[in-house]
């Protein structure tokens, strides 16, 4: 397994405050692994994810993606990085409500992706022309996964993907993410404050007050079905 | 409430700022244009006041100043009279046309002095107008020469001045144009007076001499004419006498001929009568034939009928008698008529014996007579009775009988008659039947039949009866058969005899016709006795004879008439020849007389011209201060006090050329400047309405909360109203500031254009009030309209906001996304557009589009009419003006100059025309047209040719007077038919041919010239040597000069375009920013997905194409209508702006709008980069 993305002494402060949202964080993500980041609300998980995903800029430190330091990137390079390498999933889905499922998915699709295949993969066959507000939360989240899948990302960042879903729906989304990682060998990073989920990960980082305070390696991660809720 | 303001200002600072700017722009334009143009007028008034510009100006050539003295100070504050001449000024080699006027001791200070030299000699000083001195490089202290009379006098340039007259671009009343090297100069009164006095004296000496010569010549010519005319008149009288004598003879002859003709006609009528009657007889005989035929059809059984009738009618006859008569009749009918009437026959003897024959006939006649009461029949019978030609009673009886028999059939053919025949036939049949009935055949047969029956029933009984009756029955039967056969035979015989009777009738008929004919011929002959004594032959022969006699007579008469006519003709021809000779003589006489008259009148004209071109004209200048009605003052001066003073020209302050010139330049623009703020105010209304609506929409949450806290909608509305009041006050104040700049720009601009030396800025307090009130009203209307939205806000719905927003956007975006679906690259951001903003944008951009287009259309139209005048209409290079008539020799002289290609006379006739109760001054150009020097065109650009007899009227003048093509108008008592209507955007000139113009009083003549070389100087030099020429115009420099002036009108267009762009950018900026603010989160999602800001920006920009194109589609028709309205408003009396925009203006407008949209877009796109992605996509709940 090779190193997909890593960071060194990553620090983020907002404004001129002395408050560190991230404080000297160093970590790495291996290719094809399923990484879970847990931590209390406000511990800096989202901040870390945003920095790694190139949608925010750090105050200091370095982020290496495939040996390129993305902290040196200009806006254009960063955008290309987001466009070509990163997939994002949010707690509130962030779908465009004015567009149909298919239109949402194809927004930034690469040329070769097939909408129907992707929809089939996420279990939403035939929903091409539905509008997001007519779907359940779980289905909406699947659409956002499908949107990520349409552009053939290297790494999928999921910020609280099941934060607004009930148990049954959460399970289905996690199954999908698990499948992406285990079957399709995608690198998947899941941020959550739910510690149970960490049982399905290859590796688990625990964050507190802007620092990674613990790293745990599961030699034999459980499958989602095996986790008790 | 203050908190609410705080929220509004904090949240919508930029919108409010935009509102303020837009309001201030509108106010500035309204305020600026109102006061700017008012300041122009004020500056002019001030300048004219300072320069003692006259309130009333009268032009006269009166010399006697004492005549003018009676006006002095009695009614008028100040009266001034000055001399002025049109002459030539020379500076080194420069030769320039000028009008030199005098200044006296008093009016020395009447000029605005720019520069002044102190060491001057006073007497030979010359004051030169500033612009003129600049144009011609005349400086203070220069020495120039001025031509007075035949000599040049040296003058010293002592002052450079500004004078109102220099503002006038119209040197000759009515002629449009500007002469840049025609100037006004002023010299001392005494100089001009003394010099002109000398010249004048000489002129008058010459004039008197000429006049004396002329009157002598005139007298002798008239005498000669009168004597010749007398002879002619005598000859004419004689001719008339002769011709009336011959006329009488011809009349008499004609009368006689007519009499003969009437005679002939009468005879012809008579013969026609005869022929008609003969025809009637023919008809009659054929009628008889018809009756004979019908008679043939009658059965001889009529006898029975006759018997019966006789029996009925004459019951007193005994049965034997009846039988006897009836037998005779029957006998006769059977064809034995001859026997009846033959005395040797038995029957005749029987008849004679019984002496019954006459009675019988009588009975028969009575019967017929009674039965057919025909008058004709009666008449004929009576006639026949009278005739005692019958010797033998029997013959007579037979004739009567047959006739009566026949006449019974010849009676009137009526339906009754036919019915009678039918009745007769029926009666006969009945009779036959009756006879049959009497025979006992049937009863016998019955008996016989009974017997036969009995044979079967009882053979015994049968045998008995048979035995008894058989022989009797058989006998009876036998007898019956016999009787029956006999009867049938008789009937058969009667039928046979019928034919004979018909033959007899035929015979009688012929007899009768001959008889009638004879009687008729006699009566005709009787009537012919009136015409001739020779009664031999038939009437027709007599008539023929008579007719041929008349024919002979007529021929003879005709021959006689012809002969006389021939003689008359020859006599008449000699008369006509004589007359022609007389007429020729008359024409020759008239010709020589009119030639003499023309000669005389031309000479008289010469004298008049000589008088007209005295070059010494007094201008009376009245300074009437505070006069209420200068126009009436002028009229009263004309009427009462100046009766013995000849007024050449006059005007008042209000209608002076200076005012006209200013109005000409400013009035049109004033109207445009009035329309534009109106449009801007409409835009303000729309923009504010939409911006405020936007604010309210954006503030729904806050409003809902305020409502929940217990505020009413009206309270919230009041907040907006007060807030926008504050906004408008700020905007108005800013607008006044900006407007003040505009006032300065406009005033100075026109001051320069009109050459007013000093500007006076004025701000009318009414304009302040107007701006204030209008703006506040508009803003508050917009606010109230927009706050209607408040009533739609229900707090609950707003606070569960997701639902609410979904409803708002879906429908609108669906339409556009559907529309753009085939182009996913352009469509993916469509829904980020807000419907209201989108419409707001389109309306405002459309409005600015139409404003910009209108401005450009105005500029285009201006160029167009300029071109039309200088490039299409005028096609000559120079023009020389002269007071009075130019002769062909003079034209020839100019033509012969080596730098002149060709030259032609162009005459000016300034006159008044009255039609339909309207009276206006018009200018007529007279020249011989070949479409080469001046192109006259109608509105469709068809070239018109000057007619030989008639006038081409200018369309505007024609419309004003209600004149149509083919109307006849009267100019100076001469009739002109309107042959064509021409169209001119600039100037209003009518055209007639030079020939026709000779009969009108002309004012100014000119020679229009095409030059080989465009340098006019040589021409001026040449012309200046001649006393009579006024000045020359070089059209090349005139064109350049006017082009400059025309281009200067662009200022209004430029101001409007700048304002439109400013407003446009503000609107686009605001709309785009609000789109971004509203859609921040979505845009952040896009950014996080990896879309470049440039991609998003480009996409949004491409989407702006929709409003851009829509603004073209909507704005263009509005713009076209608007520009037509504006052009109409900008048009003045002498200048009509015609719509002339083409693709160029459309494209240019489109590009300008595109550019400012682009700029607005780029400015707002900076916001896009500032969007914080993490901030926006962060979880909100
Ligand atoms: N835009 C911001 N400005 C100031 N503080 C922020 C901002 N975003 C996040 N923070 C602070 O940074 C810390 C980490 O936040 P975040 O990474 O969102 O936590 P988590 O995702 O673990 O709940 C929190 O204390 C939060 O208050
Ligand atoms: Mg978080």
Short mmCIF file of N, CA, C and O in Angstrom, two decimals, chain B residues 601-688:
data_model
loop_
_atom_site.label_atom_id
_atom_site.label_comp_id
_atom_site.label_asym_id
_atom_site.label_seq_id
_atom_site.Cartn_x
_atom_site.Cartn_y
_atom_site.Cartn_z
N UNK B 601 -40.61 98.97 -69.30
CA UNK B 601 -40.66 98.48 -67.92
C UNK B 601 -39.29 98.03 -67.45
O UNK B 601 -38.93 98.19 -66.29
N UNK B 602 -38.51 97.44 -68.37
CA UNK B 602 -37.17 97.03 -67.95
C UNK B 602 -36.34 98.25 -67.59
O UNK B 602 -35.56 98.24 -66.65
N UNK B 603 -36.58 99.25 -68.38
CA UNK B 603 -35.84 100.48 -68.06
C UNK B 603 -36.29 101.04 -66.71
O UNK B 603 -35.49 101.49 -65.91
N UNK B 604 -37.62 100.92 -66.51
CA UNK B 604 -38.16 101.42 -65.24
C UNK B 604 -37.64 100.59 -64.08
O UNK B 604 -37.30 101.10 -63.02
N UNK B 605 -37.56 99.31 -64.37
CA UNK B 605 -37.03 98.39 -63.35
C UNK B 605 -35.60 98.77 -63.01
O UNK B 605 -35.18 98.80 -61.86
N UNK B 606 -34.88 99.00 -64.08
CA UNK B 606 -33.49 99.41 -63.91
C UNK B 606 -33.41 100.60 -62.96
O UNK B 606 -32.60 100.64 -62.05
N UNK B 607 -34.31 101.50 -63.22
CA UNK B 607 -34.31 102.69 -62.38
C UNK B 607 -34.64 102.31 -60.94
O UNK B 607 -33.99 102.74 -59.99
N UNK B 608 -35.64 101.42 -60.82
CA UNK B 608 -36.02 100.98 -59.48
C UNK B 608 -34.88 100.28 -58.78
O UNK B 608 -34.64 100.48 -57.60
N UNK B 609 -34.26 99.40 -59.56
CA UNK B 609 -33.12 98.68 -58.98
C UNK B 609 -32.05 99.65 -58.54
O UNK B 609 -31.42 99.51 -57.50
N UNK B 610 -31.89 100.55 -59.38
CA UNK B 610 -30.90 101.57 -59.09
C UNK B 610 -31.26 102.22 -57.75
O UNK B 610 -30.42 102.40 -56.90
N UNK B 611 -32.56 102.43 -57.62
CA UNK B 611 -33.03 103.02 -56.36
C UNK B 611 -32.84 102.03 -55.23
O UNK B 611 -32.41 102.37 -54.14
N UNK B 612 -33.22 100.76 -55.54
CA UNK B 612 -33.14 99.73 -54.51
C UNK B 612 -31.71 99.54 -54.03
O UNK B 612 -31.46 99.38 -52.83
N UNK B 613 -30.84 99.58 -55.00
CA UNK B 613 -29.46 99.41 -54.58
C UNK B 613 -28.84 100.76 -54.28
O UNK B 613 -27.95 101.23 -54.95
N UNK B 614 -29.35 101.37 -53.31
CA UNK B 614 -28.76 102.63 -52.89
C UNK B 614 -27.66 102.37 -51.89
O UNK B 614 -26.78 103.17 -51.70
N UNK B 615 -27.72 101.22 -51.30
CA UNK B 615 -26.75 100.85 -50.26
C UNK B 615 -26.82 101.76 -49.06
O UNK B 615 -26.03 101.66 -48.15
N UNK B 616 -27.71 102.65 -49.13
CA UNK B 616 -27.81 103.56 -47.98
C UNK B 616 -29.16 103.32 -47.35
O UNK B 616 -30.18 103.68 -47.88
N UNK B 617 -29.11 102.67 -46.28
CA UNK B 617 -30.36 102.32 -45.63
C UNK B 617 -30.33 102.79 -44.20
O UNK B 617 -29.31 102.67 -43.52
N UNK B 618 -31.40 103.36 -43.80
CA UNK B 618 -31.48 103.75 -42.39
C UNK B 618 -32.15 102.66 -41.62
O UNK B 618 -33.22 102.20 -41.98
N UNK B 619 -31.54 102.29 -40.59
CA UNK B 619 -32.23 101.38 -39.70
C UNK B 619 -32.72 102.17 -38.52
O UNK B 619 -31.96 102.84 -37.85
N UNK B 620 -34.02 102.09 -38.27
CA UNK B 620 -34.57 102.78 -37.11
C UNK B 620 -34.60 101.78 -35.97
O UNK B 620 -35.17 100.71 -36.10
N UNK B 621 -34.00 102.12 -34.91
CA UNK B 621 -33.97 101.17 -33.80
C UNK B 621 -34.73 101.78 -32.62
O UNK B 621 -34.34 102.79 -32.08
N UNK B 622 -35.82 101.17 -32.29
CA UNK B 622 -36.61 101.68 -31.16
C UNK B 622 -36.26 100.87 -29.93
O UNK B 622 -36.28 99.66 -29.97
N UNK B 623 -36.00 101.56 -28.90
CA UNK B 623 -35.80 100.87 -27.64
C UNK B 623 -37.06 101.06 -26.81
O UNK B 623 -37.25 102.08 -26.18
N UNK B 624 -37.91 100.12 -26.86
CA UNK B 624 -39.14 100.24 -26.09
C UNK B 624 -38.99 99.40 -24.85
O UNK B 624 -38.95 98.18 -24.92
N UNK B 625 -38.88 100.04 -23.75
CA UNK B 625 -38.62 99.28 -22.51
C UNK B 625 -39.93 98.81 -21.91
O UNK B 625 -40.91 99.54 -21.85
N UNK B 626 -39.91 97.58 -21.47
CA UNK B 626 -41.06 97.02 -20.75
C UNK B 626 -42.37 97.14 -21.52
O UNK B 626 -43.43 97.23 -20.93
N UNK B 627 -42.24 97.16 -22.77
CA UNK B 627 -43.46 97.22 -23.55
C UNK B 627 -44.14 95.86 -23.49
O UNK B 627 -43.51 94.83 -23.65
N UNK B 628 -45.44 95.89 -23.25
CA UNK B 628 -46.15 94.63 -23.08
C UNK B 628 -46.29 93.92 -24.42
O UNK B 628 -46.02 92.74 -24.55
N UNK B 629 -46.68 94.66 -25.43
CA UNK B 629 -46.96 94.03 -26.71
C UNK B 629 -46.20 94.74 -27.81
O UNK B 629 -46.68 95.67 -28.43
N UNK B 630 -45.00 94.27 -28.03
CA UNK B 630 -44.16 94.93 -29.03
C UNK B 630 -44.73 94.76 -30.43
O UNK B 630 -44.60 95.63 -31.28
N UNK B 631 -45.36 93.61 -30.61
CA UNK B 631 -45.93 93.30 -31.92
C UNK B 631 -46.96 94.37 -32.30
O UNK B 631 -46.96 94.90 -33.40
N UNK B 632 -47.83 94.71 -31.33
CA UNK B 632 -48.85 95.71 -31.58
C UNK B 632 -48.26 97.10 -31.75
O UNK B 632 -48.72 97.89 -32.57
N UNK B 633 -47.24 97.35 -30.97
CA UNK B 633 -46.53 98.62 -31.09
C UNK B 633 -46.05 98.82 -32.51
O UNK B 633 -46.23 99.86 -33.12
N UNK B 634 -45.43 97.75 -33.01
CA UNK B 634 -44.87 97.80 -34.36
C UNK B 634 -45.98 98.07 -35.37
O UNK B 634 -45.84 98.90 -36.27
N UNK B 635 -47.09 97.38 -35.19
CA UNK B 635 -48.21 97.55 -36.10
C UNK B 635 -48.70 99.00 -36.08
O UNK B 635 -48.99 99.59 -37.12
N UNK B 636 -48.80 99.54 -34.86
CA UNK B 636 -49.32 100.92 -34.77
C UNK B 636 -48.34 101.90 -35.39
O UNK B 636 -48.74 102.88 -36.00
N UNK B 637 -47.06 101.60 -35.24
CA UNK B 637 -46.06 102.47 -35.89
C UNK B 637 -46.27 102.44 -37.40
O UNK B 637 -46.33 103.45 -38.07
N UNK B 638 -46.41 101.24 -37.88
CA UNK B 638 -46.59 101.08 -39.32
C UNK B 638 -47.82 101.82 -39.80
O UNK B 638 -47.83 102.44 -40.85
N UNK B 639 -48.89 101.69 -39.04
CA UNK B 639 -50.16 102.24 -39.49
C UNK B 639 -50.22 103.75 -39.40
O UNK B 639 -50.56 104.44 -40.35
N UNK B 640 -49.92 104.22 -38.20
CA UNK B 640 -50.21 105.62 -37.95
C UNK B 640 -49.06 106.56 -38.28
O UNK B 640 -49.19 107.49 -39.05
N UNK B 641 -47.93 106.26 -37.70
CA UNK B 641 -46.94 107.32 -37.68
C UNK B 641 -45.99 107.31 -38.86
O UNK B 641 -45.37 108.31 -39.16
N UNK B 642 -45.87 106.19 -39.49
CA UNK B 642 -44.87 106.14 -40.55
C UNK B 642 -45.50 106.10 -41.93
O UNK B 642 -44.94 105.55 -42.84
N UNK B 643 -46.67 106.68 -42.03
CA UNK B 643 -47.38 106.60 -43.31
C UNK B 643 -46.54 107.07 -44.47
O UNK B 643 -46.58 106.50 -45.55
N UNK B 644 -45.78 108.11 -44.23
CA UNK B 644 -44.97 108.63 -45.33
C UNK B 644 -43.55 108.08 -45.34
O UNK B 644 -42.71 108.51 -46.09
N UNK B 645 -43.32 107.08 -44.49
CA UNK B 645 -41.99 106.45 -44.51
C UNK B 645 -42.15 105.05 -45.07
O UNK B 645 -43.02 104.28 -44.65
N UNK B 646 -41.30 104.71 -46.01
CA UNK B 646 -41.40 103.38 -46.64
C UNK B 646 -40.69 102.36 -45.74
O UNK B 646 -39.50 102.49 -45.48
N UNK B 647 -41.46 101.39 -45.29
CA UNK B 647 -40.84 100.37 -44.42
C UNK B 647 -40.42 99.19 -45.29
O UNK B 647 -41.22 98.58 -45.97
N UNK B 648 -39.14 98.92 -45.26
CA UNK B 648 -38.63 97.81 -46.08
C UNK B 648 -38.71 96.50 -45.32
O UNK B 648 -38.99 95.46 -45.88
N UNK B 649 -38.43 96.60 -44.07
CA UNK B 649 -38.37 95.38 -43.28
C UNK B 649 -38.48 95.79 -41.83
O UNK B 649 -38.09 96.90 -41.47
N UNK B 650 -39.04 94.90 -41.01
CA UNK B 650 -39.14 95.25 -39.61
C UNK B 650 -39.29 94.00 -38.77
O UNK B 650 -39.71 92.96 -39.26
N UNK B 651 -38.89 94.09 -37.54
CA UNK B 651 -39.17 93.00 -36.62
C UNK B 651 -39.11 93.49 -35.19
O UNK B 651 -38.62 94.58 -34.91
N UNK B 652 -39.64 92.66 -34.29
CA UNK B 652 -39.56 93.02 -32.87
C UNK B 652 -38.54 92.11 -32.21
O UNK B 652 -38.06 91.14 -32.81
N UNK B 653 -38.27 92.42 -30.98
CA UNK B 653 -37.29 91.66 -30.21
C UNK B 653 -37.58 90.16 -30.27
O UNK B 653 -36.69 89.36 -30.50
N UNK B 654 -38.87 89.84 -30.10
CA UNK B 654 -39.22 88.42 -30.00
C UNK B 654 -39.02 87.66 -31.31
O UNK B 654 -38.63 86.51 -31.30
N UNK B 655 -39.32 88.34 -32.41
CA UNK B 655 -39.15 87.60 -33.66
C UNK B 655 -37.96 88.07 -34.47
O UNK B 655 -37.92 87.94 -35.68
N UNK B 656 -37.00 88.61 -33.77
CA UNK B 656 -35.79 89.06 -34.45
C UNK B 656 -34.98 87.87 -34.95
O UNK B 656 -35.13 86.76 -34.44
N UNK B 657 -34.12 88.10 -35.93
CA UNK B 657 -33.30 87.01 -36.43
C UNK B 657 -32.43 86.39 -35.34
O UNK B 657 -32.18 85.19 -35.35
N UNK B 658 -32.02 87.19 -34.40
CA UNK B 658 -31.19 86.65 -33.32
C UNK B 658 -31.98 85.62 -32.52
O UNK B 658 -31.52 84.50 -32.28
N UNK B 659 -33.20 86.00 -32.14
CA UNK B 659 -34.03 85.05 -31.40
C UNK B 659 -34.33 83.82 -32.25
O UNK B 659 -34.31 82.69 -31.76
N UNK B 660 -34.60 84.08 -33.50
CA UNK B 660 -34.91 82.96 -34.40
C UNK B 660 -33.73 82.00 -34.45
O UNK B 660 -33.90 80.79 -34.42
N UNK B 661 -32.56 82.59 -34.54
CA UNK B 661 -31.36 81.76 -34.65
C UNK B 661 -31.18 80.91 -33.39
O UNK B 661 -30.84 79.74 -33.46
N UNK B 662 -31.42 81.54 -32.22
CA UNK B 662 -31.27 80.80 -30.97
C UNK B 662 -32.33 79.71 -30.88
O UNK B 662 -32.03 78.56 -30.57
N UNK B 663 -33.54 80.09 -31.20
CA UNK B 663 -34.61 79.09 -31.15
C UNK B 663 -34.32 77.94 -32.09
O UNK B 663 -34.52 76.78 -31.78
N UNK B 664 -33.83 78.31 -33.24
CA UNK B 664 -33.49 77.33 -34.26
C UNK B 664 -32.52 76.30 -33.69
O UNK B 664 -32.63 75.11 -33.94
N UNK B 665 -31.59 76.77 -32.88
CA UNK B 665 -30.59 75.87 -32.34
C UNK B 665 -31.04 75.18 -31.06
O UNK B 665 -30.65 74.05 -30.81
N UNK B 666 -31.83 75.88 -30.26
CA UNK B 666 -32.06 75.38 -28.91
C UNK B 666 -33.42 74.69 -28.74
O UNK B 666 -33.52 73.69 -28.04
N UNK B 667 -34.42 75.20 -29.43
CA UNK B 667 -35.79 74.74 -29.14
C UNK B 667 -35.95 73.22 -29.29
O UNK B 667 -36.48 72.56 -28.41
N UNK B 668 -35.43 72.71 -30.40
CA UNK B 668 -35.55 71.27 -30.65
C UNK B 668 -34.92 70.48 -29.52
O UNK B 668 -35.50 69.53 -29.00
N UNK B 669 -33.72 70.94 -29.13
CA UNK B 669 -33.00 70.21 -28.08
C UNK B 669 -33.71 70.34 -26.75
O UNK B 669 -33.70 69.43 -25.93
N UNK B 670 -34.35 71.48 -26.56
CA UNK B 670 -35.11 71.68 -25.33
C UNK B 670 -36.17 70.60 -25.21
O UNK B 670 -36.37 70.02 -24.15
N UNK B 671 -36.82 70.34 -26.33
CA UNK B 671 -37.89 69.33 -26.30
C UNK B 671 -37.31 67.96 -26.00
O UNK B 671 -37.86 67.20 -25.22
N UNK B 672 -36.18 67.65 -26.66
CA UNK B 672 -35.55 66.35 -26.41
C UNK B 672 -35.19 66.25 -24.93
O UNK B 672 -35.41 65.23 -24.28
N UNK B 673 -34.64 67.35 -24.41
CA UNK B 673 -34.21 67.35 -23.01
C UNK B 673 -35.40 67.23 -22.08
O UNK B 673 -35.24 66.88 -20.92
N UNK B 674 -36.57 67.54 -22.55
CA UNK B 674 -37.76 67.35 -21.71
C UNK B 674 -38.22 65.91 -21.74
O UNK B 674 -38.77 65.42 -20.76
N UNK B 675 -38.03 65.26 -22.88
CA UNK B 675 -38.51 63.87 -23.01
C UNK B 675 -37.61 62.92 -22.21
O UNK B 675 -38.09 62.04 -21.51
N UNK B 676 -36.30 63.16 -22.32
CA UNK B 676 -35.37 62.21 -21.72
C UNK B 676 -35.56 62.04 -20.20
O UNK B 676 -35.65 60.91 -19.74
N UNK B 677 -35.64 63.13 -19.43
CA UNK B 677 -35.85 62.91 -17.99
C UNK B 677 -37.13 62.13 -17.72
O UNK B 677 -37.18 61.32 -16.80
N UNK B 678 -38.13 62.33 -18.55
CA UNK B 678 -39.38 61.57 -18.38
C UNK B 678 -39.08 60.08 -18.46
O UNK B 678 -39.54 59.28 -17.63
N UNK B 679 -38.32 59.71 -19.48
CA UNK B 679 -37.99 58.28 -19.64
C UNK B 679 -37.17 57.80 -18.45
O UNK B 679 -37.45 56.75 -17.87
N UNK B 680 -36.21 58.64 -18.06
CA UNK B 680 -35.36 58.23 -16.93
C UNK B 680 -36.22 58.08 -15.68
O UNK B 680 -36.02 57.15 -14.90
N UNK B 681 -37.21 58.95 -15.53
CA UNK B 681 -38.07 58.83 -14.35
C UNK B 681 -38.89 57.55 -14.41
O UNK B 681 -39.14 56.93 -13.38
N UNK B 682 -39.29 57.15 -15.60
CA UNK B 682 -40.01 55.88 -15.71
C UNK B 682 -39.09 54.74 -15.30
O UNK B 682 -39.47 53.83 -14.55
N UNK B 683 -37.84 54.82 -15.76
CA UNK B 683 -36.87 53.78 -15.38
C UNK B 683 -36.69 53.78 -13.86
O UNK B 683 -36.68 52.73 -13.21
N UNK B 684 -36.58 54.99 -13.30
CA UNK B 684 -36.41 55.07 -11.84
C UNK B 684 -37.56 54.36 -11.14
O UNK B 684 -37.37 53.57 -10.22
N UNK B 685 -38.76 54.63 -11.63
CA UNK B 685 -39.94 54.01 -11.04
C UNK B 685 -39.82 52.49 -11.06
O UNK B 685 -40.01 51.81 -10.06
N UNK B 686 -39.46 51.97 -12.25
CA UNK B 686 -39.38 50.51 -12.40
C UNK B 686 -38.26 49.95 -11.52
O UNK B 686 -38.44 48.99 -10.78
N UNK B 687 -37.09 50.57 -11.64
CA UNK B 687 -35.92 50.05 -10.92
C UNK B 687 -36.18 50.08 -9.42
O UNK B 687 -35.94 49.09 -8.73
N UNK B 688 -36.69 51.21 -8.95
CA UNK B 688 -36.92 51.29 -7.51
C UNK B 688 -37.95 50.26 -7.07
O UNK B 688 -37.78 49.59 -6.06
#
